[in-house]
Coordinates of C-alpha atoms and ligand atoms in Angstrom, one line a residue:
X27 CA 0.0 0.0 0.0
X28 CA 1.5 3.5 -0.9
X29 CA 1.8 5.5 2.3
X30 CA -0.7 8.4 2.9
X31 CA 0.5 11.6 2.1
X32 CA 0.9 13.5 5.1
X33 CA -0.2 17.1 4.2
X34 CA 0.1 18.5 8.1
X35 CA 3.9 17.7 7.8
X36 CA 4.6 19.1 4.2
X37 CA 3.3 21.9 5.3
X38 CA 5.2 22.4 8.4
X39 CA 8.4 21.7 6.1
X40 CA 7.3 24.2 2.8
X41 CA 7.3 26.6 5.9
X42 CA 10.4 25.5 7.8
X43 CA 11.9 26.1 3.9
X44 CA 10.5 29.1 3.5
X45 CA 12.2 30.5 6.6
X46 CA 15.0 29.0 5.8
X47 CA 15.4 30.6 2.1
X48 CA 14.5 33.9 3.7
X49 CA 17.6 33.9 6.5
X50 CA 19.9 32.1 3.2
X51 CA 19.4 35.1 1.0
X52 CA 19.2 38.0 3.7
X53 CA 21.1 36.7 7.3
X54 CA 20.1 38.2 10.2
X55 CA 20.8 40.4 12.0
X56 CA 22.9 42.5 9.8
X57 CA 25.9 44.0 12.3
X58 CA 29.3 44.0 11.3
X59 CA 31.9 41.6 11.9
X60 CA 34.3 42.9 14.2
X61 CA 38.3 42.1 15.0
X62 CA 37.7 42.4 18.5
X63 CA 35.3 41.4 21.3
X64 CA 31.8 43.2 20.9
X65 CA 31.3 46.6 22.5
X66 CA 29.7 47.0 26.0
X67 CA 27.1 44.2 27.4
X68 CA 23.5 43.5 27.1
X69 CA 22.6 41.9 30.4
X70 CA 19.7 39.3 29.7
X71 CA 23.2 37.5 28.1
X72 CA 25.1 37.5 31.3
X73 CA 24.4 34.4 33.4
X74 CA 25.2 35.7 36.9
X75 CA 23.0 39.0 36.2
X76 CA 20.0 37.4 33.9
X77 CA 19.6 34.7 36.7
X78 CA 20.4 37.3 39.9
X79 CA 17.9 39.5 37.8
X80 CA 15.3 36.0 38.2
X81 CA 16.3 34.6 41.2
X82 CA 17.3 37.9 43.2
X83 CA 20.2 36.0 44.0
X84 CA 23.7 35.0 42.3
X85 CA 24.2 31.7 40.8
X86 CA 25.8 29.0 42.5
X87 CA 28.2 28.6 39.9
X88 CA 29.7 30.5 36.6
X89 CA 30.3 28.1 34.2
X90 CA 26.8 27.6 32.9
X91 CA 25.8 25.3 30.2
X92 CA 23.9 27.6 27.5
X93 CA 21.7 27.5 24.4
X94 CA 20.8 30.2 21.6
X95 CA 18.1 28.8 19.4
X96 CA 17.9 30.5 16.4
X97 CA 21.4 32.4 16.6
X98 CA 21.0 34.2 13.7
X99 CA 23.6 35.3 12.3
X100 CA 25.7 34.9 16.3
X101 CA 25.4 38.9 17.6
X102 CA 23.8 37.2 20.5
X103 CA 26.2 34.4 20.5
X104 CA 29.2 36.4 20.5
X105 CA 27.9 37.9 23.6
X106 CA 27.0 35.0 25.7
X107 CA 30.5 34.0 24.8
X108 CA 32.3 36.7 25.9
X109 CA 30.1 37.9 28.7
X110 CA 30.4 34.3 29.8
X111 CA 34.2 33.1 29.6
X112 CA 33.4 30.1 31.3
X113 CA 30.7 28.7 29.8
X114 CA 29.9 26.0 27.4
X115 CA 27.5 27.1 24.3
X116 CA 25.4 25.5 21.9
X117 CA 24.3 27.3 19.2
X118 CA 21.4 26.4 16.3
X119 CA 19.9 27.9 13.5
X120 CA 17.6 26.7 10.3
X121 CA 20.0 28.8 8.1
X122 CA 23.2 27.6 6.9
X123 CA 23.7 31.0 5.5
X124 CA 23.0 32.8 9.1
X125 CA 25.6 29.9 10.8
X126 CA 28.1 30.6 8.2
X127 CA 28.6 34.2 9.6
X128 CA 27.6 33.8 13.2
X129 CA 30.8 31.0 12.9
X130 CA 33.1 33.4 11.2
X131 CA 31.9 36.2 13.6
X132 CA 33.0 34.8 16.6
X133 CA 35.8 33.4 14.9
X134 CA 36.9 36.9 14.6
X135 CA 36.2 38.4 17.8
X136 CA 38.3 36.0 19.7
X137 CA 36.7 33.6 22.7
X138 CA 38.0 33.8 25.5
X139 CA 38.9 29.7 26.4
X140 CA 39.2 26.8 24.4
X141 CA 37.6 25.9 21.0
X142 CA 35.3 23.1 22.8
X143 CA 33.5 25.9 24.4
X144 CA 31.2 26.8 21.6
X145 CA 29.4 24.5 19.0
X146 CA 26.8 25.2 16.7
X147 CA 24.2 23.0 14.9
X148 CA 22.3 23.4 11.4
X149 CA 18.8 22.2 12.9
X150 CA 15.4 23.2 13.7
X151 CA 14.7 24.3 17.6
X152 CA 12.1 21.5 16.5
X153 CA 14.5 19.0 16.6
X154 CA 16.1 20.3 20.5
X155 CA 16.1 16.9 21.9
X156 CA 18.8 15.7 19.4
X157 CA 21.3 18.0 21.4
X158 CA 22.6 15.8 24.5
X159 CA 22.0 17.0 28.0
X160 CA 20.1 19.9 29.3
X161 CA 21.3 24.2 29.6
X162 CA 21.1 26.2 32.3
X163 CA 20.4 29.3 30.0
X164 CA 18.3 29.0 26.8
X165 CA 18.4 32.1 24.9
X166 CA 15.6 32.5 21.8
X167 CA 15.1 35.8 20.3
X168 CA 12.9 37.0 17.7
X169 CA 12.6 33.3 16.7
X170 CA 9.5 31.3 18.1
X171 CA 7.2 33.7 16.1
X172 CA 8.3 33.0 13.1
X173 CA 7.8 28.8 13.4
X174 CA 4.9 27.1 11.6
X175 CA 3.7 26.1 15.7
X176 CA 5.7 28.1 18.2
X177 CA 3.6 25.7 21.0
X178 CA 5.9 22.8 19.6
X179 CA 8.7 25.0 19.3
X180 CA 8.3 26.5 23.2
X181 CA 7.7 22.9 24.4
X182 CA 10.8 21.2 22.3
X183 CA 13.4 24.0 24.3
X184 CA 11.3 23.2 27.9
X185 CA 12.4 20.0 27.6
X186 CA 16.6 21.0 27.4
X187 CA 16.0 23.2 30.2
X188 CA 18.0 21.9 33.2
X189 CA 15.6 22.3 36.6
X190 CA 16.0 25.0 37.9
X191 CA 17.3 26.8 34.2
X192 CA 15.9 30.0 32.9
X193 CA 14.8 30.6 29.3
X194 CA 14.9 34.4 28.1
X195 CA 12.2 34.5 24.9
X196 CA 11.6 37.7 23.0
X197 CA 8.3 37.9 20.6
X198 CA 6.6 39.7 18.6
X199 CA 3.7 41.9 19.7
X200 CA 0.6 42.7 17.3
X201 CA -0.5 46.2 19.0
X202 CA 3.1 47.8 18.0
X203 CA 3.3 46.1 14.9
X204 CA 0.2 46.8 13.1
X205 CA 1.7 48.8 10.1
X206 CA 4.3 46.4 9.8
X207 CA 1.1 43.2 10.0
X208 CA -0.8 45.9 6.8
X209 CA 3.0 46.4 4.3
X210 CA 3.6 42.4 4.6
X211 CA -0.1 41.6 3.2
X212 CA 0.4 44.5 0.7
X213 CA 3.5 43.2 -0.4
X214 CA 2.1 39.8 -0.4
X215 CA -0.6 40.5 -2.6
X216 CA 1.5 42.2 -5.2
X217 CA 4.4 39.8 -5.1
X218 CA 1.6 36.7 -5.7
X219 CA 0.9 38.5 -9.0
X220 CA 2.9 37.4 -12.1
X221 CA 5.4 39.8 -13.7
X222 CA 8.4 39.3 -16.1
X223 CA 10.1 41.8 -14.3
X224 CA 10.5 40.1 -10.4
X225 CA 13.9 38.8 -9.7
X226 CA 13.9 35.0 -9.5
X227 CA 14.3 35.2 -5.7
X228 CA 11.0 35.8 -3.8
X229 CA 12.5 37.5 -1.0
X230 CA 14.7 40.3 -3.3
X231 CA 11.3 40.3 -4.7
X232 CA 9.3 41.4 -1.5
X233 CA 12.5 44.0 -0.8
X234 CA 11.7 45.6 -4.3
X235 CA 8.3 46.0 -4.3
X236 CA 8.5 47.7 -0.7
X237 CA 11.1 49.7 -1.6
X238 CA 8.8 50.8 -4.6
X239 CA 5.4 51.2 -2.5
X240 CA 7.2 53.0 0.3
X241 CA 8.7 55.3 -2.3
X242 CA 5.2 56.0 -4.0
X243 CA 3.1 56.6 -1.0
X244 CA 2.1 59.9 0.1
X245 CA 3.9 61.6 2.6
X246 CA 0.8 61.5 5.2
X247 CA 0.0 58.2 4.9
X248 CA 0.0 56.4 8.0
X249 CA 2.3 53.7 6.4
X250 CA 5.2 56.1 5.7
X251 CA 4.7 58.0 8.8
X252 CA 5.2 54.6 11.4
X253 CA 8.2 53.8 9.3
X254 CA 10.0 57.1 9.2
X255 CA 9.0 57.2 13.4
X256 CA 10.0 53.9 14.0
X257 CA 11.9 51.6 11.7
X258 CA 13.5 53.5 9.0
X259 CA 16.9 53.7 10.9
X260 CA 17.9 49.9 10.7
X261 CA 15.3 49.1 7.4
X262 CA 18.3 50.9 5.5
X263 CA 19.8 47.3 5.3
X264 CA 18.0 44.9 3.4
X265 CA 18.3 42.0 5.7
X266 CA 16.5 44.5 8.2
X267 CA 13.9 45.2 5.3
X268 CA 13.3 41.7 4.4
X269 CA 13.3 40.7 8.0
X270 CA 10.1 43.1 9.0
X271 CA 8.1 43.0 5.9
X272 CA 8.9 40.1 3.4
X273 CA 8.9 37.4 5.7
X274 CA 7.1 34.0 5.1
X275 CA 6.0 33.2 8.4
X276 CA 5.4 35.8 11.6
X277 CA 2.7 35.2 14.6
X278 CA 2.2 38.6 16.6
X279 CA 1.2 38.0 19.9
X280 CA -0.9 39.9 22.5
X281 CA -0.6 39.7 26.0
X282 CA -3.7 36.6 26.1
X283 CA -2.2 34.7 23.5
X284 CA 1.2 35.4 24.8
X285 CA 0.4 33.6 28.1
X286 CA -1.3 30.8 26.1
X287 CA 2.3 30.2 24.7
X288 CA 3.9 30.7 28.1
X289 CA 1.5 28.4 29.7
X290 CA 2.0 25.9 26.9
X291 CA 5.6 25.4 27.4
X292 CA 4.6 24.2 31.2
X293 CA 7.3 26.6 32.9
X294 CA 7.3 29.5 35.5
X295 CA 6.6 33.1 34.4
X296 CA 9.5 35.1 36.4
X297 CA 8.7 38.4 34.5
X298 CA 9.4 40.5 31.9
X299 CA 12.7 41.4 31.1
X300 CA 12.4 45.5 30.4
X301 CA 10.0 45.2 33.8
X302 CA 9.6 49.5 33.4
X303 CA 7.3 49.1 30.6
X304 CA 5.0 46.9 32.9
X305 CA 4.0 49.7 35.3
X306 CA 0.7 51.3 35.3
X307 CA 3.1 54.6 36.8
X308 CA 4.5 55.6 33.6
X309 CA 1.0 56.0 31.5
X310 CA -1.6 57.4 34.4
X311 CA 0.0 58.4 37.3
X312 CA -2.0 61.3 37.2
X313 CA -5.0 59.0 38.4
X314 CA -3.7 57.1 41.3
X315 CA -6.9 56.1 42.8
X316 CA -7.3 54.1 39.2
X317 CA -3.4 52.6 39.5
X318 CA -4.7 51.7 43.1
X319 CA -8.1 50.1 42.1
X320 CA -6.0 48.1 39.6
X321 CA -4.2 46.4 41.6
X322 CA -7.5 44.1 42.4
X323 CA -7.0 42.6 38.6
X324 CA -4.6 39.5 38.3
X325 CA -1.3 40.2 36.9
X326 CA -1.8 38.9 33.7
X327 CA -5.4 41.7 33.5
X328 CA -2.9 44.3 34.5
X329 CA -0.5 43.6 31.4
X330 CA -3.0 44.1 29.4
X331 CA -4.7 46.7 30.8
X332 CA -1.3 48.7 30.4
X333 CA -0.5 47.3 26.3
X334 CA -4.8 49.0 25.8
X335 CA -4.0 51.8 27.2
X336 CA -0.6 51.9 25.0
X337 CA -1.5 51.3 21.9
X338 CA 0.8 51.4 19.1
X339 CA 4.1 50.9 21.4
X340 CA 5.2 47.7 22.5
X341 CA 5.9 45.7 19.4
X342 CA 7.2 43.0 21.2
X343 CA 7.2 40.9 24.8
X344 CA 10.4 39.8 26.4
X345 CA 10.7 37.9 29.0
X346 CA 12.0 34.9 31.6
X347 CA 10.8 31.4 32.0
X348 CA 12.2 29.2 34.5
X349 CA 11.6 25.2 35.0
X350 CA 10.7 24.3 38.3
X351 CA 11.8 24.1 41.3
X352 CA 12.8 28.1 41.1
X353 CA 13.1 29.8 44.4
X354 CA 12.9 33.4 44.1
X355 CA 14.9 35.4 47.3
X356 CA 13.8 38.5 47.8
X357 CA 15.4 40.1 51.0
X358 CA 12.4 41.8 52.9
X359 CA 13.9 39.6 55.7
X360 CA 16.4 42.7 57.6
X361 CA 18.8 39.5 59.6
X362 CA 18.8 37.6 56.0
X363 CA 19.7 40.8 54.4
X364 CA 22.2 41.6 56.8
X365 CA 24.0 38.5 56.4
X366 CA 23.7 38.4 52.4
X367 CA 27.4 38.9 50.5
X368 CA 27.3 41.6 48.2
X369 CA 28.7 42.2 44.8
X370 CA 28.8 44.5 42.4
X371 CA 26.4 43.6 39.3
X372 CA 29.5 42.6 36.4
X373 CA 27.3 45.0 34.0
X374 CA 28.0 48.1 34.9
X375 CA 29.5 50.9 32.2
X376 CA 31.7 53.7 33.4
X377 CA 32.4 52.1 37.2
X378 CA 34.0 54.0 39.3
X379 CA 33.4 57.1 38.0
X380 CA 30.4 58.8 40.4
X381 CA 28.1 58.6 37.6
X382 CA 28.2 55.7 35.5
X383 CA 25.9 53.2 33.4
X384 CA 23.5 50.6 35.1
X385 CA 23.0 47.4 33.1
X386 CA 20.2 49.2 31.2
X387 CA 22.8 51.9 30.2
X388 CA 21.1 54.6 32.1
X389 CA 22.6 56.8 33.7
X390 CA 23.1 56.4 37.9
X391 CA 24.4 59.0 40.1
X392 CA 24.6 57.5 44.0
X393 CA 24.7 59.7 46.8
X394 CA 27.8 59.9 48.6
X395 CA 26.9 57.2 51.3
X396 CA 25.8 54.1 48.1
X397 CA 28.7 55.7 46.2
X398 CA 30.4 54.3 49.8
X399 CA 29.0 51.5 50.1
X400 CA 29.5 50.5 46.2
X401 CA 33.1 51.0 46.8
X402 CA 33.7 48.9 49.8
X403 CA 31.5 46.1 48.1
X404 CA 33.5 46.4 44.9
X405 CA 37.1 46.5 47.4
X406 CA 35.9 43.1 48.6
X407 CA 34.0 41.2 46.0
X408 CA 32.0 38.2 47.6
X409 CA 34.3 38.1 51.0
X410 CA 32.2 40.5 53.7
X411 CA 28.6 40.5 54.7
X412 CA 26.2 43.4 53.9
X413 CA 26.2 44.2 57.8
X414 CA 30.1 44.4 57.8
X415 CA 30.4 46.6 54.8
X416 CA 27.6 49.1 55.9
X417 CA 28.8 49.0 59.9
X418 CA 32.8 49.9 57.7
X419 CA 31.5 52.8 56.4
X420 CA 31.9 57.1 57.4
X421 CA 28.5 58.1 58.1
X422 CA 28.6 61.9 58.8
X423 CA 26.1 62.7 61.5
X424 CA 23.8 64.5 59.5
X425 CA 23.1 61.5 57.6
X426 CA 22.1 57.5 57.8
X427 CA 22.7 55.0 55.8
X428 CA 20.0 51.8 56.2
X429 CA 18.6 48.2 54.7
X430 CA 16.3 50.2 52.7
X431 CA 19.2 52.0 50.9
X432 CA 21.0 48.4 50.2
X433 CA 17.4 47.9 48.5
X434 CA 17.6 50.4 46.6
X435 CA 20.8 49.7 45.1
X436 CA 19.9 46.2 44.2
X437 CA 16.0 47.3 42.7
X438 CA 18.5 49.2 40.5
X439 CA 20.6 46.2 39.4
X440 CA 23.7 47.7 40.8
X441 CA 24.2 44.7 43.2
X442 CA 24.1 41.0 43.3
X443 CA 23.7 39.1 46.6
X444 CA 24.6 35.5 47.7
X445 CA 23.6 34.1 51.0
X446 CA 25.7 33.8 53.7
X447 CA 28.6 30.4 53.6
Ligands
SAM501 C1 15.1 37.3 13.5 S1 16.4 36.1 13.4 C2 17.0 36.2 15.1 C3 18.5 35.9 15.3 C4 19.0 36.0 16.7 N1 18.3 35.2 17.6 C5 19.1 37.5 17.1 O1 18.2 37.9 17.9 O2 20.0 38.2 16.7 C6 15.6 34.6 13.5 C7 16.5 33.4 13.3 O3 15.8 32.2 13.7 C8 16.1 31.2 12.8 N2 15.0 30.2 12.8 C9 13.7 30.3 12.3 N3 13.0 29.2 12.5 C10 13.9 28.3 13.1 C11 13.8 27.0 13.6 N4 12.6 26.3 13.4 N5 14.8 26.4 14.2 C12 16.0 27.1 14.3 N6 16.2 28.4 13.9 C13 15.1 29.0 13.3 C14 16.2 31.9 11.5 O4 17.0 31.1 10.5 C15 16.9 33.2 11.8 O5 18.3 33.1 11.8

C-alpha cells in the first residue's frame, strides 16, 4: 500500500523552507563583523546578572551550560560567549547562510577559552532533543514567532532546560506592529501577482516592491509616517527590510495569546525582562486612585490593561521562563539581608566614576553614602557580609545609611547578593 500523504507535515516543512530561504538570502541580524570582542554588554546574556535579575540572588556557579536557538547570524552568540568566559554554548539555527557568519563572527572576535566551548548546529529548535544533556540558559530571540507552531517549538526547548534553568524569549507583539502586519499583506498580494520583471528570488522580490510602494506613497500616509517614526533607521539594510516586511512566516502575539504560549511550554513566568514598561506609573499616574483600584485585577489583567492603554508601542514581549523548582529570594527579611554577600552587578559601564551606566545603560548617580558602600562592596567582592560593609563605612552625623538603601541599590541592578557560607 503506498503511504498516505501527510499534508500536516509538508506543510510544516514548505514553511520551515521558506524560513530557511528567507535567512539564506538575507542573514540576520545584519551588524558587522568585528576584529575584537563586541562593545559593552547586554545583560539578559550574562548568566550571573540574567539569573540574579530571576532569582534575586547570584548563581551557585559561573560556568553555565547555554543554548541560543535561532542564533542568527551569532550577535547574540558572541555575547553570551564573551560575557560568559566560562561557559559551554550551543548554538542552532535553520539557516546555513545565518551559521556561516555567526561562525566566522566569533571566529573573529576571539573567545576567551578553548575551542570546545562553543558548537553550533544546522537544525530546527524543533528538533532540540537531538542536542545531548540539558542548559542552564536558553536564549531564543525574535525566533518562536516565526515557526509554523511556536507551541511545539516552546515545548521542544522546555524539555533541554536543566531544573531550575531560565529561558529568556523575546516575541513579537501585534498592537506595535500593526503597520508592519498591513505592508507584509500589501507586499504579499503584489508579489503573488505574475510579472516578467521580479527577480527569481522571492524575497529580493518582497524588498523591491516595498522599496517601490514605500517610495510611492504619500507623505501623510499612515504607512510612511510609522516607518520614518520607528523603523527606517535599521530598514536601510535589506536583511533588516526583508526581516520586518517580506517574511514568510510571523505570529504577533498579545498579551492573552502570549500567556497561552507561556503556559503551553509548562514553565514559571518570572517576569518581563524590560520590567519598566510593565507599570501602570509611567502611563496614568495622574489618576492614582485608578493605579490603586488596579491592583484588584490579576497580573496577567494588568499587562493588558497597560498594552490597551498603549497602543501602538510595544511591538514585542520579552521575557523569563524558569523550569521548576525556582526559588525566588527577595530580601524583605532585615537578619537575612544583613548577612547576604554583596557584589557589584559585572554590568556596569563607566564604574568608578560617580556617575556611571547601570546594566540598562542609564545613567546612575549615588549619593555619597551608596557611592560608599559600592566602593567597599566592589574593594571586597564576595568576602564580607552586607552588615560588615555598611557597619565599615563614614557616616557623617547628618546623615544614615540603612537596609532600605542596600534595597535600593539592588532594585537598580547595581548589586548581586549571595547568601551567607
Ligand atoms: C530574526 S532572526 C534572530 C536571530 C538572533 N536570535 C538574534 O536575535 O539576533 C531569526 C532566526 O531564527 C532562525 N529560525 C527560524 N526558525 C527556526 C527553527 N525552526 N529552528 C531554528 N532556527 C530557526 C532563522 O533562521 C533566523 O536566523
Amino acid at each position: 500500500m503506498l503511504p498516505v500523504p501527510d499534508s500536516a507535515a509538508d506543510a510544516t516543512q514548505q514553511t520551515l523552507a521558506a524560513v530557511e530561504g528567507l535567512y539564506d538570502t538575507y542573514p540576520f541580524p545584519p551588524e558587522p563583523l568585528l576584529d575584537e570582542p563586541p562593545p559593552g554588554y547586554n545583560w539578559r546574556w550574562n548568566w550571573i546578572t540574567a539569573y540574579a535579575f530571576c532569582a534575586g540572588l547570584r548563581p551557585t556557579h559561573s560556568a553555565p551550560r547555554i543554548l541560543d536557538a535561532g542564533c542568527g547570524t551569532g550577535v547574540g552568540t558572541e555575547y553570551l560567549l564573551h560575557l560568559n568566559p566560562e561557559a559551554t554554548i550551543t548554538a542552532i539555527d535553520l539557516s546555513s547562510g545565518a551559521l556561516d557568519v555567526a561562525r566566522e563572527r566569533c571566529r573573529r572576535s576571539g573567545k576567551p577559552g578553548d575551542d570546545s566551548r562553543l558548537t553550533f548546529r544546522h537544525m530546527s529548535l524543533y528538533d532540540a532533543d537531538q542536542i545531548p544533556g540539558e542548559f542552564d540558559l536558553i536564549n531564543c530571540v525574535g525566533v518562536l514567532h516565526h515557526l509554523p507552531d511556536p507551541v511545539r517549538g516552546i515545548q521542544a526547548l522546555a524539555k533541554k532546560l536543566a531544573p531550575g534553568g531560565i529561558m529568556h524569549v523575546f516575541v513579537y507583539g501585534e498592537l506595535g506592529r500593526w503597520e508592519i502586519q498591513l505592508m507584509q499583506e500589501a507586499i504579499a498580494l503584489i508579489r503573488n501577482c505574475p510579472s516578467d520583471r521580479a527577480p527569481d528570488n522571492p524575497y529580493e522580490d518582497g524588498v523591491k516592491i516595498g522599496r517601490d510602494l514605500f517610495g510611492a506613497l504619500p507623505e501623510h500616509s499612515a504607512l510612511v509616517r510609522r516607518e520614518k517614526e520607528r523603523w527606517s533607521m535599521e530598514n536601510t539594510k535589506d536583511e533588516c527590510f526583508a526581516d520586518m516586511y517580506v517574511h514568510p512566516q510571523e505570529v504577533d502575539y498579545n498579551v492573552n495569546t502570549l500567556f497561552e504560549l507561556i503556559d503551553a511550554a509548562d514553565l514559571e513566568f518570572l517576569g518581563f525582562s524590560n520590567p519598566k514598561t510593565w507599570t501602570l506609573d509611567r502611563l496614568i499616574d495622574k489618576a492614582p486612585h485608578l493605579i490603586e483600584r488596579a491592583q484588584q485585577l490579576s497580573q496577567r489583567d494588568r499587562y493588558r490593561l497597560i498594552e490597551i492603554l498603549d497602543p501602538g508601542s510595544i511591538s514585542h514581549y520579552e521575557f523569563f521562563l524558569a523550569r521548576p523548582p525556582f526559588t525566588v529570594t527577595n530580601w524583605s527579611n532585615d537578619e537575612t539581608l544583613l548577612s547576604a554577600i554583596p557584589q557589584l552587578n559585572p554590568c556596569l559601564d563607566g564604574w568608578p566614576s560617580q556617575a556611571f551606566f547601570n546594566p540598562d545603560y542609564q545613567i546612575v548617580k549615588p549619593n555619597e553614602l551608596e557611592f560608599q558602600f559600592l566602593q567597599r562592596c566592589d574593594a571586597n567582592p564576595g568576602t564580607q557580609t552586607v552588615k560588615q560593609l555598611v557597619e565599615s563605612l563614614e557616616i557623617p552625623d547628618s546623615s544614615s545609611f540603612d537596609l532600605n538603601n542596600v534595597r535600593q541599590l539592588l532594585a537598580q541592578q547595581l548589586l548581586i547578593l549571595n547568601t551567607s557560607l
